[in-house]
């Protein structure tokens, strides 16, 4: 631990965290540390957890340690966010730790996870089907808030920590919920871990070594994955990522799985809920099946849907996309979500003008103004140049294989009578076609966000 830093210690009042707080306090003068104890009463165990709060506060007062405590109604948070009690408690706890770090300009958050915790975590994640870094267990050090989290006790067993408490006359609080078989972690701790320790009393060191080796491998593979994902991702916005299916499925399968994890880390902003091999396989199966469209729901409201060669991962469903409508000036620029349209008027056609799907020319005198740019409406159809009758815009999108997530934001140009003049980048209508008698030419240019 470096000298001269501010260390926030997460303290529950149990043997592990009390030993850690005592250990850091012992190093305070030698390393010129500023030590702060941070305690959370999750309000899940009634009087017992309230007494834990008082115990930690009194201990800190006696030892001259700055105390920061909070009472959080985790049950209410759990219901509001539809989480398990353990996940809800963890989110509330770490949010408080982050607040304490910011308040005191903390450099280090020290937590008391030990070697036995590591064994339990790695077995539990294996059972639940974790992938990648998830299988590696609890990291010794990682970035957090304004600084880093460290876990200096990962090299120690529970027995060694209990011995430290005895040697230093520490009388910790005991959380009776640790002895119940209600939670998977407790069942592993009370039933499986003793068997492993009989085979090898230092099993926690073997698991820790395995964790560190796996993390090294995963970090290397993550760097390779990031390089591949730069080729796969089409657009990357807050809460929304669009990727190319064909490019993703042509990357090596191990990188496909890790690419999915990297995208989730970005979208969930690092707070990824429990994603298992089942979710990953469902995602890859969705992309690889022969159907041109499909959808998948992931935890915490993340939606996945595909259409042709594009796949969208977003917290906004397809139906939530917001429409727009704005006036298109005959001379000027209008900007919208998909890009922009530029209007110019000429008395004769410029020699440099190159016609393509992103440019149309109209006879200005044949147009009913004002022109509007809007998103599609139910039942939209248009009279196409070179065809009889009308064609539904929905059918036009399907024939041109426009991704479903793009259709609700695609610009449509209509005249003053509400008739569709142009679907930029796709087709124009029969309206206002120029002729040899045209005296004023309106030229519209479409530039999408990627051009």
Coordinates of C-alpha atoms in Angstrom, one line a residue:
X1 CA 0.0 0.0 0.0
X2 CA 1.5 3.4 -1.0
X3 CA 2.2 6.0 1.7
X4 CA 0.3 9.3 2.1
X5 CA -3.0 8.1 0.6
X6 CA -6.6 8.2 1.8
X7 CA -8.0 4.7 2.4
X8 CA -11.7 4.0 2.8
X9 CA -12.3 0.6 4.4
X10 CA -15.6 -1.1 3.9
X11 CA -16.6 -2.4 7.3
X12 CA -19.6 -4.6 8.1
X13 CA -18.5 -5.3 11.7
X14 CA -17.8 -9.0 11.0
X15 CA -14.4 -10.7 11.5
X16 CA -13.0 -10.1 8.0
X17 CA -13.7 -6.4 7.7
X18 CA -12.9 -5.6 11.4
X19 CA -9.5 -7.4 10.9
X20 CA -8.9 -5.3 7.8
X21 CA -9.8 -2.1 9.5
X22 CA -7.5 -2.9 12.4
X23 CA -4.7 -3.9 10.0
X24 CA -5.0 -0.7 8.0
X25 CA -5.1 1.4 11.2
X26 CA -1.9 -0.3 12.4
X27 CA -0.2 1.0 9.2
X28 CA -1.6 4.5 9.5
X29 CA 1.4 6.2 11.1
X30 CA 4.0 4.2 9.3
X31 CA 2.6 4.9 5.9
X32 CA 1.0 8.3 6.7
X33 CA -2.4 7.1 5.8
X34 CA -5.8 8.8 6.3
X35 CA -8.2 6.1 7.3
X36 CA -12.0 6.2 6.9
X37 CA -14.4 3.4 7.9
X38 CA -17.5 3.2 5.7
X39 CA -20.5 1.1 7.0
X40 CA -23.9 0.4 5.4
X41 CA -26.9 -0.8 7.4
X42 CA -28.9 -2.5 4.6
X43 CA -32.0 -2.6 7.0
X44 CA -32.5 -6.3 6.0
X45 CA -32.0 -7.8 9.4
X46 CA -33.9 -5.5 11.7
X47 CA -32.4 -4.8 15.1
X48 CA -29.4 -7.0 14.4
X49 CA -28.2 -4.8 11.5
X50 CA -29.0 -1.7 13.5
X51 CA -26.8 -3.0 16.3
X52 CA -24.0 -3.7 13.7
X53 CA -24.1 0.0 12.8
X54 CA -23.7 1.1 16.5
X55 CA -20.9 -1.4 17.0
X56 CA -18.9 -0.2 14.1
X57 CA -19.5 3.5 15.0
X58 CA -18.4 2.9 18.6
X59 CA -15.3 0.9 17.5
X60 CA -14.2 3.7 15.3
X61 CA -14.8 6.3 18.0
X62 CA -12.7 4.2 20.4
X63 CA -9.8 3.7 17.9
X64 CA -9.9 7.3 16.6
X65 CA -11.0 6.3 13.1
X66 CA -13.2 8.6 11.0
X67 CA -16.6 6.9 10.6
X68 CA -19.0 7.3 7.6
X69 CA -22.3 5.3 8.0
X70 CA -25.6 5.2 6.2
X71 CA -28.9 3.3 6.5
X72 CA -30.4 2.3 3.2
X73 CA -33.8 0.7 2.6
X74 CA -32.5 -2.1 0.3
X75 CA -35.8 -3.9 0.2
X76 CA -37.5 -0.8 -1.3
X77 CA -34.6 -0.4 -3.8
X78 CA -34.9 -4.1 -4.6
X79 CA -38.6 -3.8 -5.5
X80 CA -38.2 -0.6 -7.5
X81 CA -35.4 -2.0 -9.6
X82 CA -36.6 -5.7 -9.7
X83 CA -33.4 -7.2 -8.4
X84 CA -32.5 -10.0 -6.0
X85 CA -31.8 -8.9 -2.5
X86 CA -28.1 -9.6 -2.8
X87 CA -27.7 -7.6 -6.0
X88 CA -29.7 -4.7 -4.6
X89 CA -27.6 -4.7 -1.5
X90 CA -24.4 -4.7 -3.5
X91 CA -25.5 -1.8 -5.7
X92 CA -26.6 0.3 -2.7
X93 CA -23.3 -0.5 -0.9
X94 CA -21.0 0.3 -3.7
X95 CA -22.9 3.5 -4.5
X96 CA -22.3 4.6 -0.9
X97 CA -18.7 3.7 -1.1
X98 CA -18.3 5.8 -4.2
X99 CA -19.9 8.7 -2.4
X100 CA -17.5 8.4 0.5
X101 CA -14.5 8.2 -1.9
X102 CA -15.6 11.4 -3.6
X103 CA -16.3 13.2 -0.4
X104 CA -12.9 12.5 1.1
X105 CA -11.0 12.4 -2.2
X106 CA -10.2 8.8 -1.4
X107 CA -7.4 7.0 -3.3
X108 CA -8.2 3.4 -2.2
X109 CA -11.3 1.5 -1.2
X110 CA -10.1 -1.5 0.8
X111 CA -12.4 -4.5 1.0
X112 CA -12.1 -7.6 3.1
X113 CA -12.8 -10.4 0.6
X114 CA -10.5 -13.3 1.5
X115 CA -9.3 -16.6 -0.1
X116 CA -12.3 -18.6 1.0
X117 CA -14.6 -16.0 -0.6
X118 CA -12.6 -16.4 -3.8
X119 CA -13.1 -20.1 -3.8
X120 CA -16.8 -19.7 -3.2
X121 CA -17.2 -17.1 -5.9
X122 CA -15.4 -19.0 -8.6
X123 CA -17.4 -22.2 -7.9
X124 CA -20.6 -20.3 -7.8
X125 CA -19.9 -18.6 -11.2
X126 CA -18.9 -21.9 -12.7
X127 CA -22.2 -23.4 -11.6
X128 CA -24.1 -20.4 -13.0
X129 CA -22.3 -20.6 -16.4
X130 CA -20.2 -17.4 -16.3
X131 CA -17.8 -16.6 -19.2
X132 CA -14.5 -14.8 -19.6
X133 CA -13.3 -12.7 -16.8
X134 CA -16.4 -13.7 -14.8
X135 CA -14.8 -17.2 -14.3
X136 CA -11.7 -15.6 -13.0
X137 CA -13.3 -14.6 -9.7
X138 CA -12.7 -11.5 -7.6
X139 CA -9.8 -9.2 -8.8
X140 CA -7.2 -8.2 -6.3
X141 CA -7.3 -4.6 -7.7
X142 CA -9.6 -2.7 -10.1
X143 CA -10.5 0.9 -10.9
X144 CA -13.4 2.4 -8.8
X145 CA -14.8 5.9 -8.5
X146 CA -11.9 8.3 -8.0
X147 CA -9.3 5.6 -7.3
X148 CA -9.0 1.8 -7.0
X149 CA -10.4 -1.1 -5.0
X150 CA -7.9 -3.4 -3.4
X151 CA -8.5 -6.7 -1.6
X152 CA -5.3 -7.4 0.4
X153 CA -6.8 -10.5 2.2
X154 CA -7.4 -12.6 -0.9
X155 CA -4.2 -14.5 -0.1
X156 CA -5.6 -15.4 3.4
X157 CA -8.0 -18.1 4.5
X158 CA -10.9 -17.5 6.9
X159 CA -9.0 -19.4 9.6
X160 CA -6.1 -17.0 9.3
X161 CA -8.3 -14.0 9.7
X162 CA -10.1 -15.5 12.7
X163 CA -6.6 -16.1 14.2
X164 CA -5.7 -12.5 13.6
X165 CA -8.8 -11.3 15.4
X166 CA -8.0 -13.5 18.4
X167 CA -4.3 -12.3 18.6
X168 CA -5.5 -8.7 18.5
X169 CA -8.4 -9.1 21.0
X170 CA -10.9 -8.1 18.3
X171 CA -14.5 -9.2 19.1
X172 CA -16.4 -8.9 15.9
X173 CA -20.1 -9.1 15.2
X174 CA -21.4 -12.4 13.8
X175 CA -24.0 -12.3 11.0
X176 CA -26.2 -15.3 11.6
X177 CA -27.5 -15.2 8.0
X178 CA -24.1 -16.6 7.0
X179 CA -25.1 -20.0 8.5
X180 CA -28.4 -20.4 6.7
X181 CA -28.6 -22.6 3.6
X182 CA -30.9 -20.1 1.8
X183 CA -28.2 -18.8 -0.4
X184 CA -26.0 -20.7 -2.9
X185 CA -22.8 -19.0 -1.5
X186 CA -23.6 -20.3 2.0
X187 CA -24.3 -23.8 0.8
X188 CA -20.9 -23.8 -1.0
X189 CA -19.2 -22.4 2.1
X190 CA -20.8 -24.8 4.6
X191 CA -20.9 -28.0 2.5
X192 CA -18.4 -27.9 -0.4
X193 CA -15.5 -25.8 0.9
X194 CA -14.8 -28.1 3.9
X195 CA -14.4 -31.0 1.5
X196 CA -11.9 -29.1 -0.7
X197 CA -9.9 -28.0 2.4
X198 CA -9.6 -31.6 3.6
X199 CA -8.0 -32.4 0.2
X200 CA -5.8 -29.3 0.3
X201 CA -5.7 -26.9 3.2
X202 CA -4.2 -24.3 0.9
X203 CA -6.9 -24.7 -1.8
X204 CA -7.6 -20.9 -1.6
X205 CA -4.1 -20.2 -2.8
X206 CA -4.6 -22.5 -5.8
X207 CA -7.8 -20.8 -6.7
X208 CA -6.2 -17.4 -6.4
X209 CA -3.4 -18.4 -8.6
X210 CA -5.8 -19.7 -11.2
X211 CA -7.8 -16.5 -11.0
X212 CA -4.8 -14.4 -11.7
X213 CA -3.6 -16.5 -14.6
X214 CA -7.1 -16.5 -16.2
X215 CA -7.3 -12.7 -15.8
X216 CA -4.0 -12.3 -17.7
X217 CA -5.3 -14.5 -20.5
X218 CA -8.6 -12.7 -20.6
X219 CA -7.0 -9.2 -20.7
X220 CA -5.0 -10.3 -23.7
X221 CA -8.0 -11.7 -25.5
X222 CA -10.0 -8.6 -24.7
X223 CA -7.4 -6.4 -26.5
X224 CA -7.8 -8.7 -29.6
X225 CA -11.6 -8.5 -29.3
X226 CA -11.6 -4.7 -29.1
X227 CA -9.7 -4.6 -32.4
X228 CA -12.2 -6.9 -34.1
X229 CA -15.2 -5.0 -32.6
X230 CA -14.0 -1.8 -34.2
X231 CA -14.7 -3.5 -37.6
X232 CA -18.0 -5.0 -36.5
X233 CA -19.8 -2.0 -34.8
X234 CA -21.6 0.2 -37.2
X235 CA -22.8 2.9 -34.8
X236 CA -22.2 3.3 -31.0
X237 CA -24.4 5.7 -29.1
X238 CA -25.4 6.1 -25.4
X239 CA -27.6 3.1 -24.6
X240 CA -27.6 1.9 -28.2
X241 CA -25.2 -0.2 -30.4
X242 CA -25.7 -1.3 -34.0
X243 CA -23.4 -4.0 -35.4
X244 CA -22.9 -5.9 -38.6
X245 CA -24.0 -9.5 -38.3
X246 CA -22.0 -10.9 -41.2
X247 CA -18.8 -9.3 -39.8
X248 CA -19.4 -10.5 -36.3
X249 CA -20.1 -14.2 -37.3
X250 CA -16.9 -14.2 -39.4
X251 CA -14.7 -13.4 -36.4
X252 CA -13.3 -16.4 -34.3
X253 CA -16.0 -17.8 -32.0
X254 CA -14.0 -17.0 -28.8
X255 CA -13.9 -13.3 -29.9
X256 CA -17.6 -13.4 -30.7
X257 CA -18.5 -14.2 -27.1
X258 CA -16.1 -11.7 -25.7
X259 CA -17.3 -9.1 -28.2
X260 CA -20.8 -9.5 -26.8
X261 CA -19.5 -9.0 -23.3
X262 CA -17.6 -5.8 -24.3
X263 CA -20.8 -4.4 -25.8
X264 CA -22.7 -5.3 -22.7
X265 CA -20.1 -3.6 -20.5
X266 CA -20.5 -0.4 -22.6
X267 CA -24.3 -0.5 -22.6
X268 CA -24.7 -1.3 -18.9
X269 CA -21.9 1.2 -18.1
X270 CA -19.9 -1.4 -16.3
X271 CA -22.8 -2.6 -14.1
X272 CA -23.5 -5.7 -16.1
X273 CA -26.2 -7.9 -14.5
X274 CA -25.6 -11.7 -14.3
X275 CA -25.1 -12.7 -18.0
X276 CA -24.5 -16.4 -18.4
X277 CA -23.6 -18.8 -21.2
X278 CA -27.3 -19.2 -21.8
X279 CA -27.7 -15.5 -22.7
X280 CA -24.6 -15.6 -24.9
X281 CA -25.7 -18.7 -26.8
X282 CA -29.2 -17.2 -27.3
X283 CA -27.6 -14.0 -28.7
X284 CA -25.3 -15.9 -31.2
X285 CA -28.1 -18.2 -32.2
X286 CA -30.3 -15.2 -33.0
X287 CA -27.7 -13.8 -35.2
X288 CA -26.8 -17.1 -37.0
X289 CA -30.3 -18.4 -37.8
X290 CA -31.7 -18.0 -41.3
X291 CA -34.6 -15.8 -40.4
X292 CA -34.1 -12.2 -41.5
X293 CA -35.5 -10.8 -38.3
X294 CA -35.9 -11.7 -34.6
X295 CA -35.6 -10.3 -31.1
X296 CA -34.3 -11.2 -27.7
X297 CA -34.8 -9.7 -24.2
X298 CA -31.8 -9.4 -21.8
X299 CA -31.8 -8.4 -18.1
X300 CA -32.6 -4.9 -16.9
X301 CA -34.6 -4.0 -20.0
X302 CA -31.9 -4.4 -22.7
X303 CA -33.5 -5.3 -26.1
X304 CA -31.8 -7.1 -28.9
X305 CA -33.3 -7.3 -32.4
X306 CA -32.0 -8.1 -35.8
X307 CA -33.1 -7.2 -39.3
X308 CA -31.1 -8.6 -42.3
X309 CA -27.4 -7.8 -41.7
X310 CA -27.8 -5.5 -38.8
X311 CA -28.3 -6.2 -35.1
X312 CA -29.3 -3.5 -32.6
X313 CA -28.8 -3.7 -28.8
X314 CA -30.6 -0.9 -27.1
X315 CA -32.6 0.0 -24.0
X316 CA -35.1 1.7 -26.3
X317 CA -37.4 -0.8 -28.1
X318 CA -38.1 -0.5 -31.8
X319 CA -41.6 0.9 -31.0
X320 CA -40.1 3.6 -28.7
X321 CA -38.2 5.4 -31.5
X322 CA -39.4 9.0 -31.6
X323 CA -40.6 10.5 -34.9
X324 CA -39.9 14.0 -36.2
X325 CA -41.2 16.5 -38.6
X326 CA -39.6 19.7 -39.8
X327 CA -39.9 22.1 -42.7
X328 CA -37.5 21.8 -45.6
X329 CA -36.3 25.1 -47.0
X330 CA -36.0 25.4 -50.8
X331 CA -32.7 27.1 -50.2
X332 CA -30.8 25.8 -47.2
X333 CA -30.2 22.8 -44.9
X334 CA -32.4 20.8 -42.6
X335 CA -30.7 18.4 -40.1
X336 CA -32.4 15.4 -38.5
X337 CA -31.4 12.1 -36.8
X338 CA -30.5 10.2 -39.9
X339 CA -28.5 13.1 -41.6
X340 CA -29.4 16.2 -43.5
X341 CA -31.0 17.4 -46.7
X342 CA -29.7 20.5 -48.7
X343 CA -31.9 22.4 -51.0
X344 CA -30.7 24.6 -53.9
X345 CA -32.6 26.4 -56.7
X346 CA -31.2 26.9 -60.2
X347 CA -32.4 28.6 -63.4
X348 CA -30.6 25.9 -65.4
X349 CA -29.0 22.6 -64.4
X350 CA -25.4 22.9 -63.3
X351 CA -22.9 21.0 -65.4
X352 CA -21.3 19.4 -62.3
X353 CA -24.5 17.9 -61.0
X354 CA -24.2 14.1 -60.6
X355 CA -27.5 12.2 -60.2
X356 CA -27.8 9.3 -57.9
X357 CA -30.1 7.9 -55.2
X358 CA -29.2 10.7 -52.9
X359 CA -30.0 13.5 -55.3
X360 CA -33.3 14.5 -57.0
X361 CA -34.3 17.3 -59.3
X362 CA -37.8 18.8 -59.3
X363 CA -39.7 21.4 -61.4
X364 CA -40.2 24.0 -58.7
X365 CA -43.4 25.4 -60.4
X366 CA -45.0 22.0 -60.2
X367 CA -44.4 21.6 -56.4
X368 CA -46.9 22.5 -53.7
X369 CA -45.0 24.1 -50.9
X370 CA -43.9 24.1 -48.1
X371 CA -42.0 20.9 -48.2
X372 CA -41.6 18.8 -45.1
X373 CA -39.2 16.1 -43.9
X374 CA -40.8 13.6 -41.5
X375 CA -40.7 10.0 -40.4
X376 CA -43.1 7.4 -41.8
X377 CA -46.8 7.2 -40.9
X378 CA -49.1 4.3 -40.9
X379 CA -50.3 3.5 -44.4
X380 CA -47.7 5.7 -46.2
X381 CA -47.5 5.1 -49.9
X382 CA -46.2 6.9 -53.0
X383 CA -46.4 6.9 -56.8
X384 CA -43.1 5.8 -58.0
X385 CA -41.3 7.1 -61.0
X386 CA -41.5 4.6 -63.8
X387 CA -44.3 2.5 -62.2
X388 CA -48.1 2.5 -62.3
X389 CA -50.2 2.8 -59.2
X390 CA -48.7 3.3 -55.7
X391 CA -46.3 1.4 -53.5
X392 CA -46.4 1.2 -49.7
X393 CA -43.4 2.6 -48.0
X394 CA -43.3 -0.4 -45.7
X395 CA -42.9 -2.7 -48.8
X396 CA -40.2 -0.3 -50.1
X397 CA -38.2 -0.7 -46.9
X398 CA -38.6 -4.5 -47.0
X399 CA -37.6 -4.8 -50.7
X400 CA -34.5 -2.6 -50.0
X401 CA -33.7 -4.6 -46.9
X402 CA -33.7 -1.5 -44.6
X403 CA -33.1 -2.6 -41.0
X404 CA -36.2 -2.4 -38.9
X405 CA -34.6 -0.1 -36.4
X406 CA -33.8 2.4 -39.1
X407 CA -37.3 2.5 -40.7
X408 CA -38.9 4.7 -38.0
X409 CA -36.2 7.3 -38.3
X410 CA -35.8 7.3 -42.1
X411 CA -36.5 10.7 -43.7
X412 CA -39.5 11.1 -46.0
X413 CA -40.0 14.3 -48.0
X414 CA -43.6 15.3 -48.6
X415 CA -45.1 18.3 -50.5
X416 CA -47.6 20.9 -49.2
X417 CA -50.5 18.5 -50.0
X418 CA -48.9 15.7 -47.9
X419 CA -47.9 13.6 -50.9
X420 CA -44.7 11.8 -50.7
X421 CA -42.1 13.3 -53.0
X422 CA -39.0 11.4 -52.1
X423 CA -37.6 8.7 -49.8
X424 CA -34.0 9.8 -49.7
X425 CA -31.5 7.1 -50.6
X426 CA -34.2 4.8 -52.0
X427 CA -36.8 6.1 -54.5
X428 CA -38.5 9.3 -55.8
X429 CA -42.1 9.7 -56.9
X430 CA -43.6 10.9 -60.1
X431 CA -44.3 14.3 -58.6
X432 CA -42.8 17.5 -60.1
X433 CA -40.6 15.8 -62.7
X434 CA -38.6 18.3 -64.7
X435 CA -39.0 18.7 -68.4
X436 CA -37.7 20.8 -71.3
X437 CA -40.1 23.6 -70.2
X438 CA -38.8 23.8 -66.6
X439 CA -37.7 27.3 -65.7
X440 CA -36.6 26.7 -62.1
X441 CA -35.0 23.6 -60.9
X442 CA -35.1 22.5 -57.2
X443 CA -32.2 20.2 -56.4
X444 CA -32.3 18.2 -53.1
X445 CA -29.2 16.5 -51.8
X446 CA -29.3 13.9 -49.0
X447 CA -26.3 13.1 -46.8
X448 CA -26.7 10.5 -44.1
X449 CA -24.9 10.5 -40.8
X450 CA -22.2 8.2 -42.1
X451 CA -21.3 10.1 -45.3

